[in-house]
Short mmCIF file of C-alpha atoms in Angstrom, two decimals:
data_model
loop_
_atom_site.label_atom_id
_atom_site.label_comp_id
_atom_site.label_asym_id
_atom_site.label_seq_id
_atom_site.Cartn_x
_atom_site.Cartn_y
_atom_site.Cartn_z
CA MET A 647 0.26 0.02 0.08
CA VAL A 648 2.71 1.99 0.37
CA LEU A 649 4.20 1.68 -3.11
CA GLY A 650 1.05 2.13 -4.32
CA LEU A 651 0.85 4.98 -2.56
CA GLY A 652 4.13 5.87 -3.38
CA LEU A 653 3.78 5.45 -6.77
CA SER A 654 0.30 7.81 -7.21
CA PHE A 655 2.05 10.59 -6.03
CA ILE A 656 5.28 10.41 -8.21
CA MET A 657 2.91 10.29 -11.13
CA GLU A 658 1.07 13.57 -9.50
CA GLY A 659 4.42 15.08 -9.10
CA THR A 660 5.10 14.92 -12.25
CA ARG A 661 2.18 15.59 -13.90
CA MET A 662 2.37 19.29 -12.14
CA MET A 663 5.89 19.33 -13.04
CA LYS A 664 4.52 19.78 -16.72
CA THR A 665 3.40 22.33 -16.00
CA ASP A 666 7.05 24.46 -16.23
CA PHE A 667 8.70 21.47 -17.02
CA ALA A 668 12.17 23.86 -17.98
CA ILE A 669 11.63 24.62 -13.90
CA ALA A 670 10.67 21.30 -12.74
CA VAL A 671 13.90 20.48 -14.48
CA ILE A 672 16.08 23.61 -12.65
CA ALA A 673 14.25 22.98 -8.98
CA LEU A 674 14.80 18.83 -9.52
CA VAL A 675 18.10 18.28 -10.05
CA MET A 676 19.03 21.01 -7.28
CA THR A 677 17.24 18.49 -4.84
CA PHE A 678 19.17 16.79 -5.58
CA ILE A 679 21.88 18.00 -5.03
CA LEU A 680 20.53 19.12 -1.57
CA LEU A 681 19.18 16.09 -0.17
CA SER A 682 22.66 15.44 2.08
CA ASN A 683 23.56 18.64 2.63
CA LYS A 684 22.97 19.82 6.06
CA ARG A 685 24.14 23.13 6.04
CA VAL A 686 21.62 24.35 2.55
CA PRO A 687 18.63 22.16 3.06
CA ALA A 688 17.02 21.16 0.20
CA MET A 689 13.54 22.69 1.28
CA PHE A 690 14.57 26.22 1.68
CA ALA A 691 16.25 26.45 -1.41
CA LEU A 692 12.66 25.28 -2.97
CA ILE A 693 10.44 27.71 -1.05
CA VAL A 694 13.33 30.11 -2.06
CA PHE A 695 13.91 29.38 -5.86
CA GLY A 696 9.67 28.71 -5.73
CA VAL A 697 9.05 32.73 -4.60
CA ALA A 698 11.94 34.26 -6.77
CA VAL A 699 10.14 31.98 -9.99
CA ALA A 700 7.02 33.65 -9.18
CA LEU A 701 8.19 37.27 -8.92
CA VAL A 702 9.53 36.74 -11.75
CA LYS A 703 6.78 35.29 -13.66
CA ASN A 704 4.00 37.33 -12.23
CA PRO A 705 5.56 41.16 -11.55
CA GLY A 706 2.38 42.32 -10.73
CA LEU A 707 2.54 39.65 -7.31
CA VAL A 708 4.88 42.01 -5.54
CA HIS A 709 1.43 44.68 -5.58
CA GLU A 710 -0.67 42.39 -4.14
CA LEU A 711 1.48 40.90 -1.36
CA ALA A 712 1.90 44.32 -0.42
CA GLY A 713 -1.74 44.78 0.24
CA ILE A 714 -2.00 41.67 2.42
CA GLU A 715 -3.00 43.15 6.17
CA PHE A 716 -2.55 41.45 9.90
CA GLY A 717 -6.36 40.89 11.28
CA LEU A 718 -6.98 38.39 14.15
CA GLN A 719 -10.28 36.57 13.11
CA LEU A 720 -11.16 33.36 16.19
CA PRO A 721 -12.77 30.49 15.08
CA ARG A 722 -16.79 30.46 15.19
CA MET A 723 -19.08 27.65 16.63
CA THR A 724 -21.08 26.76 13.31
CA LEU A 725 -21.99 23.27 14.75
CA SER A 726 -25.82 25.74 14.89
CA GLU A 727 -25.63 25.94 11.20
CA MET A 728 -25.63 21.96 9.95
CA THR A 729 -28.82 21.07 9.49
CA TRP A 730 -29.92 16.81 9.24
CA SER A 731 -29.74 17.23 5.13
CA ASP A 732 -25.77 18.62 5.94
CA PHE A 733 -24.77 15.28 7.64
CA VAL A 734 -26.48 12.73 5.61
CA LYS A 735 -25.19 14.34 2.36
CA GLY A 736 -21.95 13.90 4.16
CA THR A 737 -22.20 10.90 5.92
CA LEU A 738 -23.01 9.11 3.04
CA LEU A 739 -21.56 11.00 0.33
CA LEU A 740 -18.56 12.14 1.36
CA GLY A 741 -17.97 10.64 5.07
CA ILE A 742 -18.09 6.16 3.89
CA PRO A 743 -16.26 6.67 0.24
CA GLN A 744 -13.40 8.54 2.31
CA ILE A 745 -13.30 5.09 4.61
CA PRO A 746 -10.86 3.07 2.26
CA LEU A 747 -9.15 6.14 1.47
CA THR A 748 -8.46 6.83 5.00
CA LEU A 749 -8.03 3.59 6.12
CA GLY A 750 -5.08 3.06 3.83
CA ASN A 751 -3.39 5.99 4.01
CA ALA A 752 -3.93 7.59 7.31
CA VAL A 753 -4.12 4.81 9.43
CA ILE A 754 -2.28 1.95 7.91
CA ALA A 755 -0.09 3.64 5.81
CA VAL A 756 1.64 5.86 8.31
CA THR A 757 1.39 3.50 10.62
CA ALA A 758 4.39 1.64 8.74
CA GLU A 759 6.07 4.82 7.94
CA ASN A 760 6.34 5.94 11.45
CA ASN A 761 7.71 2.38 12.57
CA ARG A 762 10.37 2.23 10.31
CA LEU A 763 11.32 5.81 10.34
CA PHE A 764 11.08 5.97 13.98
CA PRO A 765 11.33 2.24 15.50
CA GLN A 766 12.78 4.58 18.59
CA HIS A 767 9.11 5.95 19.57
CA PRO A 768 6.49 3.31 17.90
CA VAL A 769 2.80 3.49 17.46
CA THR A 770 -0.52 0.83 16.64
CA GLU A 771 -3.05 1.96 14.26
CA LYS A 772 -5.49 2.57 17.11
CA LYS A 773 -3.35 5.05 18.23
CA ILE A 774 -3.52 6.69 15.19
CA ALA A 775 -6.93 6.02 14.76
CA ILE A 776 -7.91 7.64 17.86
CA SER A 777 -6.35 10.63 17.68
CA GLN A 778 -7.82 10.81 14.33
CA GLY A 779 -10.57 10.78 14.83
CA LEU A 780 -11.35 12.78 17.98
CA LEU A 781 -9.26 15.66 15.79
CA ASN A 782 -12.29 15.17 13.64
CA LEU A 783 -14.94 15.26 15.97
CA PHE A 784 -13.95 18.70 17.26
CA SER A 785 -12.73 20.57 13.98
CA PRO A 786 -16.77 20.56 12.56
CA LEU A 787 -17.71 22.02 15.86
CA PHE A 788 -15.17 25.25 14.13
CA GLY A 789 -16.32 25.13 10.57
CA GLY A 790 -12.96 22.47 10.63
CA ILE A 791 -12.04 19.97 7.15
CA PRO A 792 -11.89 16.43 8.13
CA LEU A 793 -8.00 16.21 9.37
CA CYS A 794 -5.75 12.86 8.90
CA HIS A 795 -2.40 12.12 9.53
CA GLY A 796 -0.65 11.15 6.16
CA ALA A 797 1.94 9.13 5.26
CA GLY A 798 3.02 10.99 2.66
CA GLY A 799 3.59 14.15 4.54
CA MET A 800 5.63 12.62 6.50
CA ALA A 801 7.79 11.04 3.70
CA GLY A 802 8.49 14.80 2.33
CA HIS A 803 8.58 16.24 6.28
CA VAL A 804 11.76 12.91 6.71
CA ARG A 805 12.93 12.99 3.25
CA PHE A 806 13.26 16.90 3.12
CA GLY A 807 15.24 17.14 6.46
CA ALA A 808 12.64 17.11 9.62
CA ARG A 809 13.70 14.37 12.38
CA THR A 810 12.02 15.75 15.53
CA GLY A 811 8.96 16.37 16.43
CA GLY A 812 9.87 19.97 16.78
CA SER A 813 9.61 20.67 13.20
CA THR A 814 6.18 19.71 13.34
CA ILE A 815 5.72 22.26 16.08
CA ILE A 816 7.02 24.95 13.73
CA LEU A 817 4.86 23.78 10.78
CA GLY A 818 1.64 24.28 13.34
CA CYS A 819 2.06 27.46 14.60
CA HIS A 820 2.80 28.75 11.19
CA LEU A 821 -0.22 27.00 10.28
CA LEU A 822 -2.24 28.96 13.36
CA ILE A 823 -0.91 32.19 12.89
CA VAL A 824 -2.46 31.77 9.10
CA ALA A 825 -5.46 30.38 10.08
CA LEU A 826 -6.09 33.27 12.42
CA CYS A 827 -4.37 36.21 11.18
CA LEU A 828 -3.82 36.20 6.89
CA SER A 829 -7.32 33.73 6.65
CA ASP A 830 -8.08 36.11 4.09
CA SER A 831 -5.69 36.06 1.90
CA VAL A 832 -4.37 32.51 1.56
CA LEU A 833 -5.01 32.67 -2.31
CA THR A 834 -2.27 35.10 -2.64
CA LEU A 835 -0.28 33.58 -0.46
CA PHE A 836 -0.43 29.79 -2.03
CA LYS A 837 0.82 32.37 -5.94
CA ILE A 838 4.20 32.20 -4.63
CA PHE A 839 4.57 28.55 -5.17
CA PRO A 840 4.71 27.85 -8.62
CA THR A 841 2.91 24.09 -9.19
CA SER A 842 5.65 22.60 -11.16
CA VAL A 843 8.19 22.56 -8.54
CA LEU A 844 4.99 21.99 -5.60
CA GLY A 845 5.17 19.16 -7.00
CA VAL A 846 8.87 18.69 -7.35
CA ILE A 847 7.89 18.46 -3.66
CA LEU A 848 5.48 15.65 -4.00
CA PHE A 849 7.45 13.43 -6.95
CA PHE A 850 10.15 12.95 -3.60
CA ALA A 851 7.78 12.33 -1.10
CA GLY A 852 6.16 9.48 -2.92
CA LEU A 853 9.91 8.44 -4.12
CA GLU A 854 11.08 8.35 0.05
CA LEU A 855 7.43 6.08 0.10
CA ALA A 856 8.31 3.91 -2.83
CA VAL A 857 11.20 3.14 -1.15
CA SER A 858 10.20 1.96 1.58
CA ALA A 859 9.10 -1.44 -0.24
CA ARG A 860 12.36 -2.89 -0.42
CA ASP A 861 12.36 -4.13 2.90
CA VAL A 862 9.35 -6.80 1.87
CA GLY A 863 10.44 -10.41 1.46
CA PRO A 864 12.74 -12.52 -0.59
CA GLY A 865 9.87 -14.75 -1.75
CA LYS A 866 8.66 -14.58 -4.74
CA ASN A 867 5.20 -14.58 -3.29
CA ASP A 868 5.70 -11.96 -1.26
CA PHE A 869 7.38 -9.41 -4.48
CA TYR A 870 4.00 -10.63 -6.38
CA THR A 871 2.20 -9.81 -3.74
CA LEU A 872 3.40 -6.42 -3.53
CA LEU A 873 2.91 -5.58 -6.66
CA VAL A 874 -0.17 -6.61 -6.78
CA THR A 875 -1.62 -4.70 -4.05
CA ALA A 876 0.94 -1.58 -5.00
CA GLY A 877 -1.64 -1.45 -8.29
CA PHE A 878 -4.62 -1.47 -7.17
CA SER A 879 -3.49 0.89 -4.38
CA ILE A 880 -2.20 3.17 -7.29
CA TRP A 881 -6.39 3.92 -8.45
CA ASN A 882 -7.42 2.40 -4.46
CA MET A 883 -5.66 2.05 -1.52
CA GLY A 884 -9.35 0.17 0.41
CA ILE A 885 -9.42 -1.88 -2.76
CA GLY A 886 -5.71 -2.12 -2.90
CA PHE A 887 -6.08 -2.86 0.27
CA LEU A 888 -8.60 -5.94 0.11
CA ALA A 889 -6.16 -6.89 -3.27
CA GLY A 890 -3.43 -7.71 -0.83
CA LEU A 891 -5.35 -10.22 1.49
CA VAL A 892 -7.02 -11.60 -0.83
CA MET A 893 -3.20 -12.54 -2.60
CA GLN A 894 -2.15 -13.06 1.00
CA GLU A 895 -4.66 -15.67 1.60
CA CYS A 896 -4.35 -17.57 -1.48
CA PHE A 897 -0.26 -17.79 -1.51
CA LYS A 898 -1.34 -18.76 2.70
CA ARG A 899 -3.50 -21.66 1.07
CA LYS A 900 -1.90 -22.68 -1.70
CA ILE A 901 -4.72 -22.30 -3.92
CA PHE A 902 -2.31 -20.81 -6.77
CA LYS A 903 1.67 -20.46 -7.30
CA VAL A 904 3.39 -17.48 -9.09
#
């Protein structure tokens, strides 16, 4: 499943890079060179490069950024605005179809990824599921969107230098500042990150996820199960999960051989 998710990120990253291929190639080469450089973090260089490209290609963006104003806007309770129609639509049309992807990417895959990258701080699927459940019980009360622990996000953070919990605290503080003080200017802020450069970041996050599949096991059956699961996971994480279970049971019961 992690391999399938990684491959899907790589595919989406390359699609985004095609929006400005020349810029993407420069960012790609620069990232490869700086990945192991401890003095100049690759992510910092990408951000500076992306902002410079955005300003050169869209000079008017400078005036838009100059017009940004800080204005504190606290969250407000939205539960009273919710109707039964909203609840039914959210549950049947959005919540239930999301279960396979959340289970695969945000519970199973992120647990495996965390325990591979941080074996000294292991987590379980139960802990991950409970933490996400609590977040999503309280977030909607203030108009928040669904939240999850994504394996791709973790892989991207680690690939670009994050090694401790302090990195997520720093990220959280930045997000709080943007949400509480710059919420009216979010779309303008997004313009300073070119799609092609974001594609490079997603591409490397996918590489970090996909490369973890090298430890699948020595047997041909293991590798076969890996490929079947990954192939279906690119399409749908839930179906990939079921396909992998079926393949594993078939090999275990010797229903067929490869």
